[in-house]
Tab-separated table of C-alpha atoms in Angstrom:
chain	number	residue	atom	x	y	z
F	21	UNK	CA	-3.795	-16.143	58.422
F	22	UNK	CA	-4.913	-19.059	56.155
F	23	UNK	CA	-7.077	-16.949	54.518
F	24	UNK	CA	-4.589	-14.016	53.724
F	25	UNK	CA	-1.841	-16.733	52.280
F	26	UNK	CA	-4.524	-18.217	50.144
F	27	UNK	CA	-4.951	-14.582	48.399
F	28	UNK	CA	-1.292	-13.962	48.284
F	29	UNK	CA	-0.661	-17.659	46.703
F	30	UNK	CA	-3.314	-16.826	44.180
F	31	UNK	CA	-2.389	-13.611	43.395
F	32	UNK	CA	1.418	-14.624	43.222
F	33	UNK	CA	-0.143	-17.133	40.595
F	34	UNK	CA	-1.959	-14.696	38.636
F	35	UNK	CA	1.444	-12.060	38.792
F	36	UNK	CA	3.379	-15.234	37.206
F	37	UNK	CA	0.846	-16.683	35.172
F	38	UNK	CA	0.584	-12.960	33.679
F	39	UNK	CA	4.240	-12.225	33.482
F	40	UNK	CA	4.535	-15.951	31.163
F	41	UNK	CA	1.572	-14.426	29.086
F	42	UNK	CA	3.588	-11.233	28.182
F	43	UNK	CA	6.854	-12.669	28.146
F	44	UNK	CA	5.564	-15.031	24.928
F	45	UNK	CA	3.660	-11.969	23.792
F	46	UNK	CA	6.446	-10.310	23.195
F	47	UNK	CA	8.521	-12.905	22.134
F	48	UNK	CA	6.117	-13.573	19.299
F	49	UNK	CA	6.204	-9.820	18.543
F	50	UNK	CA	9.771	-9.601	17.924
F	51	UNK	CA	9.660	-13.142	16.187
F	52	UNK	CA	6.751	-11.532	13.723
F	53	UNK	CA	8.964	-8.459	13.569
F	54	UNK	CA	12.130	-9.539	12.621
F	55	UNK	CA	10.443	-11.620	9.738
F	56	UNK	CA	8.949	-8.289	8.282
F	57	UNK	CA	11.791	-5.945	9.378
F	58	UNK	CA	14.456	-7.880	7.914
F	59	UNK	CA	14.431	-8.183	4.613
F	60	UNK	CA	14.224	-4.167	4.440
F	61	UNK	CA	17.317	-4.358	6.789
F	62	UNK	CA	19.047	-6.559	4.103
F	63	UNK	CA	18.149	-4.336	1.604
F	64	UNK	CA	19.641	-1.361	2.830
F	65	UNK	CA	22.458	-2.973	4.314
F	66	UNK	CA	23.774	-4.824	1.309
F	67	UNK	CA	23.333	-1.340	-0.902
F	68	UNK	CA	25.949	0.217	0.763
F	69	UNK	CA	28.190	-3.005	-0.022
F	70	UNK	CA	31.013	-2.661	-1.989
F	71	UNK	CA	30.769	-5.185	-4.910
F	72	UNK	CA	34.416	-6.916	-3.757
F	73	UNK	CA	32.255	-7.794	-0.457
F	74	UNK	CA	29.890	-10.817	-2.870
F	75	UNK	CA	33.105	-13.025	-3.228
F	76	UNK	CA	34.691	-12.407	0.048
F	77	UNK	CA	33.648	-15.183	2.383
F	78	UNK	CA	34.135	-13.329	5.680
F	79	UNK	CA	31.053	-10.821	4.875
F	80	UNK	CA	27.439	-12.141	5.197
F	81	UNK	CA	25.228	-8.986	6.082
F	82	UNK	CA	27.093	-6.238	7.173
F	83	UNK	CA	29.467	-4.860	4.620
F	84	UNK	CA	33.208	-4.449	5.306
F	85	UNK	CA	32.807	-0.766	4.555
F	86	UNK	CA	29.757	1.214	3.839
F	87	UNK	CA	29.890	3.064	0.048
F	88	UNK	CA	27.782	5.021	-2.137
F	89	UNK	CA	29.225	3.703	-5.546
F	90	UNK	CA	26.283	1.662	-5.931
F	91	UNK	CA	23.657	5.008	-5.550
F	92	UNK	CA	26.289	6.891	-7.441
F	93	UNK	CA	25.927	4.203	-10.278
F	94	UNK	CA	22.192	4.413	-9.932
F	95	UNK	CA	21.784	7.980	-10.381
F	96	UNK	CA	24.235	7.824	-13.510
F	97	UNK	CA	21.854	5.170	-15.034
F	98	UNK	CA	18.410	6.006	-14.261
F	99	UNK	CA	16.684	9.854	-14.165
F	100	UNK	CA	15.582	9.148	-10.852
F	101	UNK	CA	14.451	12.759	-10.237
F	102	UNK	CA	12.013	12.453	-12.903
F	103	UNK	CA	10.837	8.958	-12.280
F	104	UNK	CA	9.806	10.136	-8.803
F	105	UNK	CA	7.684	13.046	-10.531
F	106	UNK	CA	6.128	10.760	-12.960
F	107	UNK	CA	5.134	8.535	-10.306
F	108	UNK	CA	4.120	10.645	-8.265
F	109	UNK	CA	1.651	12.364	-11.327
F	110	UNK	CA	0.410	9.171	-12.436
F	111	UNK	CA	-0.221	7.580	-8.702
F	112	UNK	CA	-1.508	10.350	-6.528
F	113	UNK	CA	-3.978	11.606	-9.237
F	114	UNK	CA	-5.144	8.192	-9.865
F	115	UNK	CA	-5.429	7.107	-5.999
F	116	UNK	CA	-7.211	10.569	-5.858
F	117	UNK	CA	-9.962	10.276	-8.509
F	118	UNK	CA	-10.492	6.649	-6.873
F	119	UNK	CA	-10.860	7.738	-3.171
F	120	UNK	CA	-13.321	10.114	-4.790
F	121	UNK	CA	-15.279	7.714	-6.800
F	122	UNK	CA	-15.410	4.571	-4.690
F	123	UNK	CA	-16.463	7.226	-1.795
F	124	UNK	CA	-19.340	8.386	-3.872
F	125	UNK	CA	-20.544	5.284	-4.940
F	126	UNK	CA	-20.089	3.653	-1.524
F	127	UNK	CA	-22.419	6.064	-0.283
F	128	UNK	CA	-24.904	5.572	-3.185
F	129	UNK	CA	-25.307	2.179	-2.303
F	130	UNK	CA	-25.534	2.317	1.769
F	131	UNK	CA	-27.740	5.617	1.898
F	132	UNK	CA	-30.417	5.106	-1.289
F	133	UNK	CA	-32.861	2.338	-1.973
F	134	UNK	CA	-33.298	2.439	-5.784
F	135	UNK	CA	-34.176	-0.886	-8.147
F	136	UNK	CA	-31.577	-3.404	-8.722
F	137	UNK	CA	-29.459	-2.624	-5.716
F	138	UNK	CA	-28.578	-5.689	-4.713
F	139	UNK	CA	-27.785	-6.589	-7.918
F	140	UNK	CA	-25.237	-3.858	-8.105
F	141	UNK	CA	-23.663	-4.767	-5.109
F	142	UNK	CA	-23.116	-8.743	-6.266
F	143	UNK	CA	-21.711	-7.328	-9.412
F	144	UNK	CA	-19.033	-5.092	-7.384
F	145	UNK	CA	-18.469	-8.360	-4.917
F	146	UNK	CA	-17.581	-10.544	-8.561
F	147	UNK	CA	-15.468	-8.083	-10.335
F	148	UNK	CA	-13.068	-8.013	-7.332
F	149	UNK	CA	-13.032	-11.730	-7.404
F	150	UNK	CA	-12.137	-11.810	-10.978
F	151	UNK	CA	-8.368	-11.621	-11.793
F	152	UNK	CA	-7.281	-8.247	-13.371
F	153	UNK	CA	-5.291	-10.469	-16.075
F	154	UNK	CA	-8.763	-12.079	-17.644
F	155	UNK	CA	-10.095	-8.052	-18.261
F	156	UNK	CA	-6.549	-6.801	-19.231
F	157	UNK	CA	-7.100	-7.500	-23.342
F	158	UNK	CA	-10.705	-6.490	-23.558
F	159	UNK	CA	-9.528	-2.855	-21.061
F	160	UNK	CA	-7.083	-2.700	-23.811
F	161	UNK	CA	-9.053	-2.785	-26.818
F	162	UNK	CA	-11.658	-0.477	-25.502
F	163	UNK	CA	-9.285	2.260	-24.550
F	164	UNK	CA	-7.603	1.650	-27.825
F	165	UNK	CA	-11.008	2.023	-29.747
F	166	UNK	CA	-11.138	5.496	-27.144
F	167	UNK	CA	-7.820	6.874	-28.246
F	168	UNK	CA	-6.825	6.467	-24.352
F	169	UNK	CA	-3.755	4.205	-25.608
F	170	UNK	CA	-0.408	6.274	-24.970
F	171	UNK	CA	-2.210	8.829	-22.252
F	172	UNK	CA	-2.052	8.703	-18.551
F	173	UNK	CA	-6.072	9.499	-19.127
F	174	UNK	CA	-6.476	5.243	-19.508
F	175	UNK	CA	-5.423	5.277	-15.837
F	176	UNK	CA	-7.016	8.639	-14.602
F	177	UNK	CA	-10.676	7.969	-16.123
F	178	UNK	CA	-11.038	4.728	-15.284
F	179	UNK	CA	-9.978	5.790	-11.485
F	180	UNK	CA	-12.533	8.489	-11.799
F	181	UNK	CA	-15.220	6.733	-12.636
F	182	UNK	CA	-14.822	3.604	-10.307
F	183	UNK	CA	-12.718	1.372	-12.459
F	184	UNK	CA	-9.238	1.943	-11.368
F	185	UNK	CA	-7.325	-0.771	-9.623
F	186	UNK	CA	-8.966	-2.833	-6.827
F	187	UNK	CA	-12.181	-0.153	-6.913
F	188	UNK	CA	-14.701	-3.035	-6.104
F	189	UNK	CA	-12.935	-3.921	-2.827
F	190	UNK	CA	-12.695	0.222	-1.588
F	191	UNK	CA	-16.263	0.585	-2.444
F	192	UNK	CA	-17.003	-2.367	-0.501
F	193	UNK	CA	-15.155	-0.653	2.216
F	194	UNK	CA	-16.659	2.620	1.977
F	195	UNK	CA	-20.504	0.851	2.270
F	196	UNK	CA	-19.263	-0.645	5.355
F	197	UNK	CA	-18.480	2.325	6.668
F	198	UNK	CA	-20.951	4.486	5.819
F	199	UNK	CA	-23.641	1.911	7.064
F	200	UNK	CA	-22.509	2.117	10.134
F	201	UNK	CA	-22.881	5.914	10.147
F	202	UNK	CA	-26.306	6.121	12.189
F	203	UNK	CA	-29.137	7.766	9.804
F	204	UNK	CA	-30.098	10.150	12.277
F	205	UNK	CA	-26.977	12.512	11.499
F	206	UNK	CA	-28.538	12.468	8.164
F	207	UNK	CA	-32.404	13.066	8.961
F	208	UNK	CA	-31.184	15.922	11.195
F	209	UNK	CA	-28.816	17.618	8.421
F	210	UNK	CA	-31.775	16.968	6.292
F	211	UNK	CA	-33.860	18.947	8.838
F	212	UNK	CA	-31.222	21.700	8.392
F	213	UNK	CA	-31.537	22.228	4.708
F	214	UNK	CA	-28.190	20.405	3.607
F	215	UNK	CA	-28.476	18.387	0.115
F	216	UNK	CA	-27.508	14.631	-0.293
F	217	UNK	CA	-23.666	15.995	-1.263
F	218	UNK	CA	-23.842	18.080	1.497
F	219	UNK	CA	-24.503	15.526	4.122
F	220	UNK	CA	-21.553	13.502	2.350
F	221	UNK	CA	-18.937	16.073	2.309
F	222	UNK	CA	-20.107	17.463	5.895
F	223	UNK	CA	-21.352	13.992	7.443
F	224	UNK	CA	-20.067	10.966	6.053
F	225	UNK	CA	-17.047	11.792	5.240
F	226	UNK	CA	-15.894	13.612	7.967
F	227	UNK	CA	-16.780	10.450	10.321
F	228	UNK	CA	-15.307	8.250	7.175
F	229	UNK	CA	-12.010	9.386	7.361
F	230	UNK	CA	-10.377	6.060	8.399
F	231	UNK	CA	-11.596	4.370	5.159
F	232	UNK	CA	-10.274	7.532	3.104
F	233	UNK	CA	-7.373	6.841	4.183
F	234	UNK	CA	-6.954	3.221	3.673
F	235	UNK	CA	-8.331	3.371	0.475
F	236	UNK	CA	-5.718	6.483	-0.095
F	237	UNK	CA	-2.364	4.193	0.978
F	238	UNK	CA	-3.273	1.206	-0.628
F	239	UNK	CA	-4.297	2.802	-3.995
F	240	UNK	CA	-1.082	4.918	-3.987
F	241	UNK	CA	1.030	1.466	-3.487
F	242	UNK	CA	-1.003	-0.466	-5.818
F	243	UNK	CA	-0.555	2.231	-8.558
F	244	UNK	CA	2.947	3.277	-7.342
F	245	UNK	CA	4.180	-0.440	-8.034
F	246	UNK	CA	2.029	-1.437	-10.947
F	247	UNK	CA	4.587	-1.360	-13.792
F	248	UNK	CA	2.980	-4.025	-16.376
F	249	UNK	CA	-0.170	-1.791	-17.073
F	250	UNK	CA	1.438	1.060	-17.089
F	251	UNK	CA	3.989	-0.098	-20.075
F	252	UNK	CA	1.126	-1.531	-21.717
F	253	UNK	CA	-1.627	1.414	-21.187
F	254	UNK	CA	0.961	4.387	-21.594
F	255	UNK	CA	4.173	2.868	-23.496
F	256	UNK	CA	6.959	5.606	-22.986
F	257	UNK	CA	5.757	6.091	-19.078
F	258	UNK	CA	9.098	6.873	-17.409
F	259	UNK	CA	8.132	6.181	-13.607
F	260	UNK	CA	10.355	4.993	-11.293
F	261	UNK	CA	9.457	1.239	-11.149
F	262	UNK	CA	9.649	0.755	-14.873
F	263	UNK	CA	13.091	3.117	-14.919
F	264	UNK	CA	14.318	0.464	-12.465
F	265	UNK	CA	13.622	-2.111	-14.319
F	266	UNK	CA	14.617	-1.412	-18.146
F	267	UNK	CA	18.200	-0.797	-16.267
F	268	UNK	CA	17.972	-3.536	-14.650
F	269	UNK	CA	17.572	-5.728	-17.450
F	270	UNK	CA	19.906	-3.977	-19.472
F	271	UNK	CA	22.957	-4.653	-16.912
F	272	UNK	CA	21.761	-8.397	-16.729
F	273	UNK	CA	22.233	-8.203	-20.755
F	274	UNK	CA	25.509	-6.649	-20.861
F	275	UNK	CA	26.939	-9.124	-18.175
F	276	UNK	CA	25.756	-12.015	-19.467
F	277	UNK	CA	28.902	-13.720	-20.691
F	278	UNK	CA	29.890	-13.480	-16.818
F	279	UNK	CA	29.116	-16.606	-15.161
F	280	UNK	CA	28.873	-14.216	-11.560
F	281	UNK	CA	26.730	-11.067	-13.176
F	282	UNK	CA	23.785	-12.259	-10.748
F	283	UNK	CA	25.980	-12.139	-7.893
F	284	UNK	CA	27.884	-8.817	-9.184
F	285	UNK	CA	24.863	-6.981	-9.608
F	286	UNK	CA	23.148	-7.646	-6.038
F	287	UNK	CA	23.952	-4.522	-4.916
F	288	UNK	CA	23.039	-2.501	-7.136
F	289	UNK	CA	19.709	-4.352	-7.421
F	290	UNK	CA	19.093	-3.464	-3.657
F	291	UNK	CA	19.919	0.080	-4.142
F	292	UNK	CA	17.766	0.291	-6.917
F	293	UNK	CA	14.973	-1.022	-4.767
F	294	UNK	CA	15.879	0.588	-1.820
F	295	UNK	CA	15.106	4.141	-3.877
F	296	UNK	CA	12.127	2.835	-5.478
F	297	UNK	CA	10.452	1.677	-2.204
F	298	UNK	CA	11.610	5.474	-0.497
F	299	UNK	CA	8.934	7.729	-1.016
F	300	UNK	CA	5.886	4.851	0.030
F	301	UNK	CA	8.304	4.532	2.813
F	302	UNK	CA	7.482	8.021	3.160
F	303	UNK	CA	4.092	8.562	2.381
F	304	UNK	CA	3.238	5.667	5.068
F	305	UNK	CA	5.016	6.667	7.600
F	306	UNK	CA	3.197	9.909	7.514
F	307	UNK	CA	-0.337	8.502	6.947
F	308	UNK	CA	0.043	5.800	9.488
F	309	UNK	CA	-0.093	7.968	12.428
F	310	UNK	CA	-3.032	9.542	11.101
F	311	UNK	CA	-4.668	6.486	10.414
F	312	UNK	CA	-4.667	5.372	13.518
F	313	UNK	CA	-5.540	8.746	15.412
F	314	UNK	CA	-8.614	8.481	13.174
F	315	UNK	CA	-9.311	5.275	13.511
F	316	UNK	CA	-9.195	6.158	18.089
F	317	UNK	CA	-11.524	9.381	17.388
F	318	UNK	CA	-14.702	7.795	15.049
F	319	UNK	CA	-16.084	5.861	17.716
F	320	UNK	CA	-18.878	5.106	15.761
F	321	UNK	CA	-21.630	2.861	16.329
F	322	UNK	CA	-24.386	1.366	13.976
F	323	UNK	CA	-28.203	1.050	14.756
């Protein structure tokens, strides 16, 4: 009898020692949640505001009535239509070519020995630690002295050829992942007849697919929301962020003699971000699910 209500005391201590565990768990969860979740909540929320609703006292977040003047407004000011193509040109062919390109040279560096390779692979480690702002005049100057200057080719053949924005840091993350690829799925391929691209379409990057696809969603945000390069690379780009912003500024300009234009314009501000954020919105939802099916079926292991 002693014996059985020493068990039951210690497993009624384990049951309520593991119940505290998950009950902070999840606490922490929705504490970590609600700080991500709610400024998007905000957002959307005080887009459908009616602009009466900034001076009235009584509303704080949810609006006294839900209206579309502000998206109405939005669509009368910007071509959003065409924003979304141009972004969607100039970012998915650019996050394209660099999947491509970082993949390639990824696997150049974890599958052949050649001279100078660790050399190579400090130089891509110390031009991600160098700021993009310190190479942005000399990038400039060079594609000027190219004719690139104007063209969406100063962001599409610099993504090609490993140079696009934040390349060091995917190829870094595609030579992690291929060297933990084990080399006998290559020696037997090789045994088969298949070539070096073979084994990387067919081997590596089948088994890679994870890293594709971080690379892919971080590229396509990186370039989606890069507006500073693109005005001074391409000029006359029309994409969505940059849209967004030239209207932006030009309401702030025309309300300037109104001590509460800051206020006025909130918003409209939020349903201007609220559209420009959509189609990531979008595209991640879609690629999350597959990122982590992927990321459940590698399995792999190194040697």
């Amino acid at each position: 009898m002693k014996i059985s209500r020493k068990i039951r005391h210690v497993t009624s201590k384990k049951v309520i020692k593991g119940r505290i565990i998950n009950i902070i768990s999840y606490a922490l969860l929705l504490i970590f949640g609600f700080v991500f979740i709610y400024p998007i909540v905000y957002m959307i929320l005080k887009s459908f505001m009616p602009q009466g609703d900034i001076f009235n006292p009584y509303v704080h977040l949810v609006p006294s009535r839900f209206v579309l003047d502000n998206y109405k407004l939005l669509f009368e000011k910007m071509n959003v239509f065409e924003g979304i193509g141009q972004s969607i040109l100039l970012t998915f062919t650019s996050a394209a070519l660099q999947v491509v390109s970082c993949g390639l040279m990824g696997y150049g560096l974890s599958r052949f020995d050649f001279k100078l390779k660790k050399l190579y692979i400090a130089l891509v480690v110390i031009s991600f630690v160098i700021p993009g702002q310190v190479l942005m005049i000399p990038s400039y100057l060079g594609y000027s002295e190219l004719g690139l200057i104007g063209s969406k080719l100063s962001f599409f053949l610099p993504a090609a050829f490993g140079q696009g924005l934040k390349s060091s840091i995917f190829i870094l993350i595609f030579y992690n992942f291929f060297n933990a690829i084990p080399r006998v799925l290559d020696e037997a391929a090789q045994i088969d007849g298949a070539s070096s691209l073979q084994i990387f379409l067919r081997v590596a990057i089948p088994l890679s697919i994870p890293a594709v696809i971080l690379t892919m969603i971080f590229s396509v945000v990186w370039y989606w929301n890069e507006s500073y390069l693109t005005t001074l690379y391409i000029g006359e780009a029309k994409t969505l962020p940059i849209q967004m912003a030239s209207v932006l500024s030009t309401m702030e300009n025309i309300a300037n003699k109104d001590p509460n234009a800051a206020r006025v314009n909130i918003p409209f501000k939020m349903a201007a971000n609220f559209v420009t954020i959509v189609p990531l919105l979008i595209f991640y939802s879609i690629l999350q699910k597959q990122f982590v099916e992927s990321v459940d079926r590698s399995g792999i292991t190194g040697e």
